[in-house]
């Protein structure tokens, strides 16, 4: 049994939904199909909510537009005997949405809980429609089985409860293909509608695949596979035929948007392969992600980058107790729910630096200043400082240390072209060399690193 996930670009138009139908209807056995909202809709739902909360009146037209977009798809693709029912369901949902927007425009506020409710409508509408477009398919409401719990101010999957609910709601062996909405969930304690984070439909699919013991998780998107870099930044990036779970995990957590990072853990633990495929070009072989790294390439597997990174540095005469300072810093971050991107060796004279998401920088500074208050007082820590507007470039391959001198070579290349390399993390990880550069140099640096890794020539 397979789990197939179709992203927004795969379910955005009548033409792409025709491809989805061809792909799923030609399967030899029933499968689980996870769909995102129609392409771009989640962004629109959010923008409309913000406008309504500011008292703008455009939400009525917007909702009419959302309703029209869904109706056009129903008219074109849902068989006539099922059209009335699915149209009524979608009408009911858009009516609720209109009420919520009206409420927002009255209270002139946008509570986080209400925004979560608003964005859920995308997947709730797309999934019922797709279930009616496909042959021999039934709809399952993911709000009935994906549960989240609070972790600091985030909603994360409540795995145990979700696992048992998946088994309860999706009976094996499948009698028909099951279509469900990705991304959306409910809080396990309050029952409020929540979600797994932007891009989270991939994760819904992985949770289902892992629980049901699928043979394969297919992520259908709008590119021919996992590529050596983001093709929007590097036009000559090429498809990677195969890679390991660890490599994909590293590339995705450093910004490769093709898979939402938490997706990989559940399937990795059950050793379920992932294939990345293109809905618009279904015969392309795509990328196979497995646990084997039989075919380790001579060069690196891929590069990725994550913008809006900050670097927090602790400066002082700390050489004697670096290990202790490191572990106290990690604990201070963990206690505050801050994820560390990497620990870097700074180019400056700081003792050590931690890179993290810019959004967490303020909290991280506070936590470190509190942790090192005694040392700051007596002077062994001179300062805790912050640098923002940075990008982390990640160069990934299993056993990357075997490529002798790679980190130094890449840093030299960047510096030769005038890039202000802020820090590098080379040797701490078996899989990744990370280089921190200013955001303003991000694109140029990624091009330089990509061509140094894949063509041996430097780009401009
Ligand atoms: P979906 O709607 O299918 O979930 P996403 O936009 O979330 O699609 O992810 C696919 C996009 O990820 C591609 O269109 C591509 O622009 C981007 N991307 C970023 N890095 C990579 C990479 N290394 N390989 C392939 N695609 C990438
Ligand atoms: N529709 C959601 C988003 O745009 C989830 C997803 O597409 O995976 O973030
Ligand atoms: Mg996505």
Coordinates of C-alpha atoms and ligand atoms in Angstrom, one line a residue:
X1 CA 0.0 0.0 0.0
X2 CA 1.2 3.5 -0.9
X3 CA 0.6 6.9 0.6
X4 CA 0.6 9.7 -2.1
X5 CA 0.7 13.3 -1.2
X6 CA -0.2 16.0 -3.7
X7 CA 0.9 19.6 -2.9
X8 CA -0.9 22.8 -3.7
X9 CA 0.7 23.1 -7.2
X10 CA -0.6 19.6 -8.0
X11 CA -4.2 20.4 -7.0
X12 CA -4.3 24.1 -8.1
X13 CA -5.9 23.9 -11.5
X14 CA -8.3 21.7 -13.5
X15 CA -5.4 20.6 -15.7
X16 CA -3.1 19.6 -12.8
X17 CA -6.0 17.8 -11.1
X18 CA -6.5 15.8 -14.3
X19 CA -3.0 14.6 -13.9
X20 CA -3.7 13.7 -10.2
X21 CA -6.7 11.7 -11.4
X22 CA -4.7 9.8 -14.0
X23 CA -1.9 9.0 -11.5
X24 CA -4.2 7.7 -8.8
X25 CA -6.9 6.0 -10.9
X26 CA -4.1 4.0 -12.6
X27 CA -2.8 2.5 -9.3
X28 CA -3.2 -1.2 -9.0
X29 CA -4.6 -1.1 -5.5
X30 CA -6.3 1.4 -3.2
X31 CA -4.0 3.9 -1.6
X32 CA -4.1 6.8 0.8
X33 CA -4.1 10.2 -0.9
X34 CA -3.2 13.3 1.1
X35 CA -3.9 16.7 -0.5
X36 CA -3.0 20.3 0.2
X37 CA -5.2 23.3 -0.3
X38 CA -5.5 24.5 -3.9
X39 CA -2.2 26.2 -4.8
X40 CA -1.8 29.6 -3.2
X41 CA -5.0 29.4 -1.3
X42 CA -3.5 29.2 2.2
X43 CA -1.6 32.5 1.6
X44 CA -4.9 34.1 0.3
X45 CA -6.9 32.8 3.3
X46 CA -4.3 34.5 5.6
X47 CA -4.1 37.7 3.7
X48 CA -7.9 38.0 3.7
X49 CA -8.0 37.4 7.5
X50 CA -5.5 40.1 8.0
X51 CA -7.4 42.6 5.8
X52 CA -10.7 41.7 7.5
X53 CA -9.1 42.3 11.0
X54 CA -8.1 45.7 9.8
X55 CA -11.6 46.5 8.9
X56 CA -11.2 46.2 5.1
X57 CA -14.4 45.1 3.3
X58 CA -12.7 43.0 0.6
X59 CA -13.3 39.7 2.4
X60 CA -16.7 39.3 0.8
X61 CA -15.3 39.4 -2.7
X62 CA -12.4 37.2 -1.6
X63 CA -14.7 34.5 -0.3
X64 CA -16.8 34.7 -3.4
X65 CA -13.6 34.2 -5.4
X66 CA -12.6 31.2 -3.3
X67 CA -16.0 29.7 -3.8
X68 CA -15.8 30.3 -7.5
X69 CA -12.4 28.7 -7.8
X70 CA -13.7 25.5 -6.1
X71 CA -16.9 25.4 -8.1
X72 CA -15.0 25.6 -11.4
X73 CA -13.1 22.5 -10.4
X74 CA -16.2 20.7 -9.3
X75 CA -18.0 21.6 -12.6
X76 CA -15.1 20.4 -14.7
X77 CA -14.1 17.3 -12.9
X78 CA -16.7 15.8 -10.5
X79 CA -19.1 13.4 -12.1
X80 CA -22.6 14.9 -12.4
X81 CA -24.2 12.5 -10.0
X82 CA -21.9 13.6 -7.2
X83 CA -21.8 17.3 -7.9
X84 CA -24.8 18.5 -5.9
X85 CA -23.6 17.0 -2.7
X86 CA -20.0 18.1 -2.9
X87 CA -21.1 21.6 -4.0
X88 CA -23.4 21.8 -0.9
X89 CA -20.5 20.8 1.3
X90 CA -18.2 23.5 -0.2
X91 CA -21.0 26.1 0.1
X92 CA -21.4 25.2 3.7
X93 CA -17.7 25.7 4.4
X94 CA -17.4 29.0 2.5
X95 CA -20.5 30.2 4.4
X96 CA -18.7 29.4 7.7
X97 CA -15.6 31.2 6.4
X98 CA -17.6 34.3 5.6
X99 CA -19.0 34.3 9.1
X100 CA -15.5 34.1 10.6
X101 CA -14.2 36.9 8.4
X102 CA -17.3 39.0 9.3
X103 CA -16.5 38.4 13.0
X104 CA -12.8 39.5 12.5
X105 CA -13.9 42.6 10.8
X106 CA -16.1 43.5 13.7
X107 CA -13.6 42.8 16.5
X108 CA -10.7 44.3 14.5
X109 CA -8.4 41.6 15.8
X110 CA -6.9 38.4 14.6
X111 CA -6.4 35.9 17.4
X112 CA -3.9 33.1 16.6
X113 CA -6.6 30.5 17.2
X114 CA -8.9 32.1 14.7
X115 CA -6.1 32.2 12.1
X116 CA -5.6 28.5 12.6
X117 CA -9.3 28.0 12.1
X118 CA -9.3 30.1 8.9
X119 CA -6.4 28.3 7.2
X120 CA -8.0 24.9 7.8
X121 CA -10.7 25.7 5.2
X122 CA -8.2 25.2 2.3
X123 CA -7.6 21.5 3.0
X124 CA -11.2 20.9 4.2
X125 CA -12.5 22.0 0.8
X126 CA -9.8 20.5 -1.5
X127 CA -10.0 17.1 0.1
X128 CA -13.7 16.6 -0.2
X129 CA -13.5 17.6 -3.9
X130 CA -10.6 15.4 -4.7
X131 CA -12.3 12.4 -3.1
X132 CA -15.2 12.9 -5.6
X133 CA -12.9 13.4 -8.6
X134 CA -11.1 10.1 -8.1
X135 CA -12.6 6.7 -8.9
X136 CA -13.4 4.4 -6.1
X137 CA -12.4 6.8 -3.4
X138 CA -13.8 7.9 0.0
X139 CA -13.1 11.0 2.1
X140 CA -11.6 10.7 5.6
X141 CA -11.6 13.8 7.7
X142 CA -8.0 14.4 9.1
X143 CA -9.5 16.6 11.8
X144 CA -10.7 13.3 13.3
X145 CA -7.3 11.7 13.6
X146 CA -4.4 14.2 13.5
X147 CA -3.8 15.5 17.0
X148 CA -1.4 18.2 18.2
X149 CA -0.1 19.3 21.6
X150 CA 1.5 22.5 22.7
X151 CA 5.3 22.7 22.8
X152 CA 6.2 26.2 24.1
X153 CA 4.1 28.3 21.7
X154 CA 4.0 25.8 18.9
X155 CA 1.7 22.9 18.0
X156 CA 3.5 19.7 17.4
X157 CA 2.0 16.3 16.5
X158 CA 0.8 14.2 19.5
X159 CA 2.2 11.0 18.1
X160 CA 0.7 8.3 20.3
X161 CA -2.8 9.6 20.2
X162 CA -2.5 10.4 16.4
X163 CA -1.2 6.9 15.8
X164 CA -4.1 5.2 17.5
X165 CA -6.7 7.4 15.9
X166 CA -5.2 6.8 12.4
X167 CA -5.6 3.0 13.0
X168 CA -9.2 3.6 14.2
X169 CA -10.2 5.7 11.2
X170 CA -8.4 4.1 8.3
X171 CA -9.0 0.4 8.3
X172 CA -6.6 -2.0 6.6
X173 CA -6.7 -3.5 4.1
X174 CA -8.1 -0.5 2.3
X175 CA -11.4 -1.3 0.5
X176 CA -11.2 2.0 -1.5
X177 CA -8.7 4.8 -1.9
X178 CA -8.9 7.1 1.1
X179 CA -8.5 10.9 0.4
X180 CA -7.7 13.2 3.3
X181 CA -6.6 16.8 3.9
X182 CA -3.0 17.4 4.9
X183 CA -1.7 20.0 7.3
X184 CA -4.8 20.3 9.5
X185 CA -5.3 18.9 13.0
X186 CA -7.0 19.4 16.4
X187 CA -5.4 20.1 19.8
X188 CA -5.6 16.9 21.8
X189 CA -6.8 18.8 25.0
X190 CA -9.0 21.6 23.7
X191 CA -10.3 20.1 20.4
X192 CA -9.5 23.5 18.7
X193 CA -8.5 23.3 15.1
X194 CA -4.7 23.6 14.7
X195 CA -2.2 22.7 12.0
X196 CA 1.2 21.1 11.6
X197 CA 2.9 24.3 10.3
X198 CA 3.2 25.8 6.8
X199 CA 4.1 23.1 4.3
X200 CA 2.8 20.5 6.8
X201 CA 0.8 18.3 4.4
X202 CA 3.9 16.3 3.8
X203 CA 4.1 15.5 7.5
X204 CA 0.4 14.4 7.6
X205 CA 1.3 11.9 4.8
X206 CA 4.3 10.7 6.6
X207 CA 2.4 10.2 9.9
X208 CA -0.2 8.1 8.0
X209 CA 2.4 6.1 6.0
X210 CA 4.4 5.3 9.2
X211 CA 1.4 4.2 11.2
X212 CA -0.2 2.1 8.5
X213 CA 3.2 0.6 7.5
X214 CA 3.0 1.8 3.9
X215 CA 5.5 0.3 1.3
X216 CA 6.2 3.8 -0.1
X217 CA 5.5 7.5 0.6
X218 CA 5.2 9.4 -2.7
X219 CA 5.5 13.2 -2.5
X220 CA 4.0 14.6 -5.8
X221 CA 5.1 18.2 -6.5
X222 CA 6.0 20.5 -9.3
X223 CA 9.6 19.6 -9.9
X224 CA 11.2 16.5 -11.3
X225 CA 12.7 15.4 -7.9
X226 CA 14.9 16.5 -5.1
X227 CA 17.5 18.7 -6.8
X228 CA 21.1 19.6 -6.1
X229 CA 19.8 23.1 -5.0
X230 CA 16.7 25.1 -5.1
X231 CA 16.0 25.4 -8.8
X232 CA 14.5 28.8 -8.4
X233 CA 17.9 30.1 -7.3
X234 CA 20.1 27.7 -9.2
X235 CA 18.6 27.2 -12.7
X236 CA 21.2 24.5 -13.6
X237 CA 20.5 22.4 -10.5
X238 CA 19.9 18.8 -11.4
X239 CA 17.7 16.0 -10.1
X240 CA 19.4 13.8 -7.5
X241 CA 18.4 10.2 -8.4
X242 CA 18.7 8.8 -4.9
X243 CA 19.8 9.9 -1.5
X244 CA 19.6 8.8 2.2
X245 CA 17.1 9.8 4.8
X246 CA 19.8 11.6 6.7
X247 CA 20.9 13.6 3.7
X248 CA 17.3 14.6 2.9
X249 CA 16.7 15.5 6.5
X250 CA 19.8 17.8 6.6
X251 CA 19.0 19.5 3.3
X252 CA 15.4 20.1 4.3
X253 CA 16.2 21.4 7.7
X254 CA 18.6 23.8 6.0
X255 CA 15.9 25.2 3.7
X256 CA 15.2 22.8 0.9
X257 CA 11.4 23.4 0.7
X258 CA 10.7 20.3 -1.3
X259 CA 9.9 18.4 1.9
X260 CA 8.7 19.8 5.2
X261 CA 11.5 18.8 7.6
X262 CA 9.6 16.8 10.3
X263 CA 8.2 14.6 7.5
X264 CA 11.3 12.4 7.3
X265 CA 11.5 11.2 11.0
X266 CA 8.3 9.0 11.1
X267 CA 9.1 7.2 7.8
X268 CA 12.8 6.9 8.5
X269 CA 12.0 5.1 11.8
X270 CA 9.8 2.6 10.0
X271 CA 12.3 2.4 7.0
X272 CA 9.6 3.4 4.5
X273 CA 11.2 4.9 1.3
X274 CA 10.1 8.3 0.0
X275 CA 9.9 9.1 -3.7
X276 CA 9.7 12.7 -4.9
X277 CA 7.8 12.9 -8.2
X278 CA 6.4 15.6 -10.5
X279 CA 2.6 15.7 -11.1
X280 CA 3.2 17.6 -14.3
X281 CA 5.7 15.1 -15.6
X282 CA 4.8 11.8 -14.0
X283 CA 7.0 9.6 -16.1
X284 CA 10.2 11.2 -14.7
X285 CA 11.8 8.8 -12.3
X286 CA 12.1 11.4 -9.5
X287 CA 14.3 10.9 -6.4
X288 CA 14.2 7.9 -4.2
X289 CA 15.1 8.4 -0.5
X290 CA 16.0 5.3 1.5
X291 CA 18.3 4.4 4.4
X292 CA 21.0 3.0 2.1
X293 CA 23.8 5.1 0.9
X294 CA 25.2 2.5 -1.5
X295 CA 25.8 4.9 -4.2
X296 CA 27.8 7.6 -2.3
X297 CA 28.7 10.2 -5.0
X298 CA 32.2 11.4 -5.3
X299 CA 30.9 15.0 -5.0
X300 CA 28.4 16.3 -2.6
X301 CA 24.7 15.3 -2.7
X302 CA 23.2 18.8 -2.6
X303 CA 23.3 22.3 -1.2
X304 CA 20.7 24.3 0.5
X305 CA 20.3 27.6 2.3
X306 CA 18.3 29.1 5.0
X307 CA 17.8 32.9 5.2
X308 CA 16.8 35.0 8.2
X309 CA 19.3 33.4 10.5
X310 CA 20.8 35.0 13.5
X311 CA 24.1 34.2 15.3
X312 CA 24.4 34.6 19.0
X313 CA 28.1 34.6 20.2
X314 CA 29.6 34.3 23.6
X315 CA 32.9 36.1 23.9
X316 CA 35.5 35.9 26.6
X317 CA 38.5 34.0 27.9
X318 CA 36.7 30.7 27.9
X319 CA 39.2 28.2 26.5
X320 CA 39.5 26.2 29.7
X321 CA 35.8 25.3 30.0
X322 CA 34.4 25.4 26.5
X323 CA 32.6 22.1 26.9
X324 CA 30.8 23.3 30.0
X325 CA 29.9 26.6 28.3
X326 CA 28.6 24.7 25.3
X327 CA 26.4 22.4 27.4
X328 CA 25.0 25.2 29.5
X329 CA 24.2 27.1 26.4
X330 CA 22.4 24.1 24.9
X331 CA 20.4 23.6 28.0
X332 CA 19.4 27.2 28.2
X333 CA 18.2 27.0 24.6
X334 CA 16.3 23.8 25.2
X335 CA 14.6 25.1 28.4
X336 CA 13.3 28.0 26.3
X337 CA 12.1 25.8 23.4
X338 CA 14.7 27.4 21.0
X339 CA 16.0 25.1 18.2
X340 CA 19.7 25.5 17.4
X341 CA 20.5 25.4 13.7
X342 CA 24.2 24.8 14.4
X343 CA 27.2 25.5 16.5
X344 CA 29.7 27.5 14.5
X345 CA 33.4 28.4 14.7
X346 CA 33.2 32.2 14.3
X347 CA 35.6 34.1 12.1
X348 CA 35.7 36.7 14.9
X349 CA 37.4 36.2 18.2
X350 CA 34.2 35.0 20.0
X351 CA 34.6 31.8 21.9
X352 CA 31.7 30.1 20.2
X353 CA 28.5 31.0 18.3
X354 CA 25.1 29.4 17.9
X355 CA 23.1 30.0 14.7
X356 CA 19.3 30.0 15.1
X357 CA 16.2 31.4 13.5
X358 CA 16.1 35.2 13.6
X359 CA 12.6 34.9 15.2
X360 CA 14.2 33.2 18.2
X361 CA 17.1 35.7 18.6
X362 CA 15.6 37.9 21.3
X363 CA 14.7 35.0 23.5
X364 CA 18.1 33.4 22.9
X365 CA 19.9 36.5 24.0
X366 CA 17.8 36.8 27.1
X367 CA 18.4 33.1 28.0
X368 CA 22.2 33.3 27.5
X369 CA 22.5 36.5 29.4
X370 CA 20.7 35.0 32.3
X371 CA 22.7 31.7 32.1
X372 CA 26.0 33.5 32.1
X373 CA 25.1 36.3 34.5
X374 CA 27.8 35.3 37.0
X375 CA 30.5 35.1 34.4
X376 CA 29.4 38.4 32.8
X377 CA 29.6 39.9 36.3
X378 CA 33.1 38.6 37.1
X379 CA 34.4 39.2 33.6
X380 CA 35.3 35.7 32.2
X381 CA 32.5 36.2 29.7
X382 CA 33.0 39.6 28.1
X383 CA 29.8 39.8 26.2
X384 CA 26.9 37.9 24.6
X385 CA 26.3 39.4 21.2
X386 CA 23.9 39.1 18.3
X387 CA 24.3 39.3 14.6
X388 CA 21.2 39.1 12.3
X389 CA 20.4 39.1 8.6
X390 CA 22.5 36.0 8.0
X391 CA 22.1 32.9 5.7
X392 CA 23.4 29.4 6.5
X393 CA 24.6 27.5 3.4
X394 CA 24.6 23.8 4.0
X395 CA 26.7 21.4 1.9
X396 CA 25.5 17.8 2.4
X397 CA 26.6 14.3 1.8
X398 CA 27.0 11.3 4.1
X399 CA 30.6 10.9 5.3
X400 CA 31.4 14.4 4.0
X401 CA 34.5 14.4 6.1
X402 CA 36.0 12.0 3.6
X403 CA 36.1 14.8 1.0
X404 CA 39.4 16.2 2.3
X405 CA 39.7 19.9 2.6
X406 CA 36.2 20.6 1.2
X407 CA 35.2 23.1 3.9
X408 CA 38.4 25.2 3.5
X409 CA 38.1 25.0 -0.3
X410 CA 34.6 26.4 -0.2
X411 CA 35.4 29.1 2.3
X412 CA 38.4 30.2 0.1
X413 CA 36.3 30.3 -3.0
X414 CA 33.7 32.5 -1.2
X415 CA 36.3 34.8 0.2
X416 CA 38.1 35.1 -3.1
X417 CA 34.9 36.5 -4.5
X418 CA 34.6 39.0 -1.7
X419 CA 32.0 37.2 0.4
X420 CA 32.2 38.1 4.1
X421 CA 32.2 34.6 5.6
X422 CA 30.9 35.0 9.2
X423 CA 31.4 31.5 10.5
X424 CA 31.8 27.9 9.5
X425 CA 30.8 24.6 11.0
X426 CA 33.1 21.9 9.4
X427 CA 33.8 18.7 11.1
X428 CA 31.1 18.8 13.8
X429 CA 28.7 16.9 11.6
X430 CA 29.2 13.7 9.6
X431 CA 26.9 14.9 6.9
X432 CA 27.0 18.7 6.6
X433 CA 29.4 21.6 6.2
X434 CA 27.6 24.8 7.1
X435 CA 28.9 28.2 6.2
X436 CA 27.3 31.5 7.5
X437 CA 27.3 34.5 5.2
X438 CA 25.3 37.8 5.1
X439 CA 21.8 37.5 3.7
X440 CA 22.8 40.1 1.1
X441 CA 25.3 37.6 -0.3
X442 CA 23.1 34.6 0.0
X443 CA 22.2 34.0 -3.7
X444 CA 25.7 34.7 -5.0
X445 CA 27.2 32.5 -2.3
X446 CA 24.9 29.6 -3.1
X447 CA 25.8 29.9 -6.8
X448 CA 29.5 29.9 -6.0
X449 CA 29.2 26.9 -3.7
X450 CA 26.9 25.0 -6.1
X451 CA 29.2 25.4 -9.0
X452 CA 32.3 24.6 -6.9
X453 CA 30.6 21.4 -5.8
X454 CA 29.0 20.3 -9.1
X455 CA 30.9 21.6 -12.0
X456 CA 34.3 22.5 -10.6
X457 CA 33.9 26.0 -12.2
X458 CA 33.0 29.1 -10.4
X459 CA 29.9 31.0 -11.3
X460 CA 29.6 34.8 -11.2
Ligands
LIG1 P1 4.1 21.6 -2.9 O1 3.0 22.6 -3.1 O2 4.1 20.4 -3.8 O3 4.2 21.1 -1.4 P2 6.5 23.2 -2.4 O4 6.5 24.5 -3.0 O5 6.2 23.1 -0.9 O6 5.5 22.3 -3.2 O7 7.9 22.4 -2.7 C1 8.3 22.3 -4.0 C2 9.3 23.5 -4.4 O8 10.4 23.4 -3.5 C3 9.8 23.4 -5.8 O9 9.0 24.1 -6.7 C4 11.1 24.2 -5.6 O10 11.0 25.5 -6.0 C5 11.4 24.2 -4.1 N1 12.7 23.6 -3.8 C6 13.6 24.2 -2.9 N2 14.7 23.5 -2.8 C7 14.6 22.4 -3.6 C8 15.4 21.3 -4.0 N3 16.6 21.1 -3.4 N4 14.9 20.4 -4.9 C9 13.7 20.6 -5.4 N5 12.9 21.6 -5.1 C10 13.3 22.5 -4.3
LIG2 N1 -1.7 24.4 2.6 C1 -0.6 24.4 3.6 C2 0.4 25.5 3.2 O1 0.3 26.2 2.2 C3 0.0 23.1 3.8 C4 0.8 22.5 2.6 O2 0.6 23.0 1.5 O3 1.5 21.6 2.9 O4 1.3 25.7 4.0
LIG3 MG1 5.3 21.7 0.3

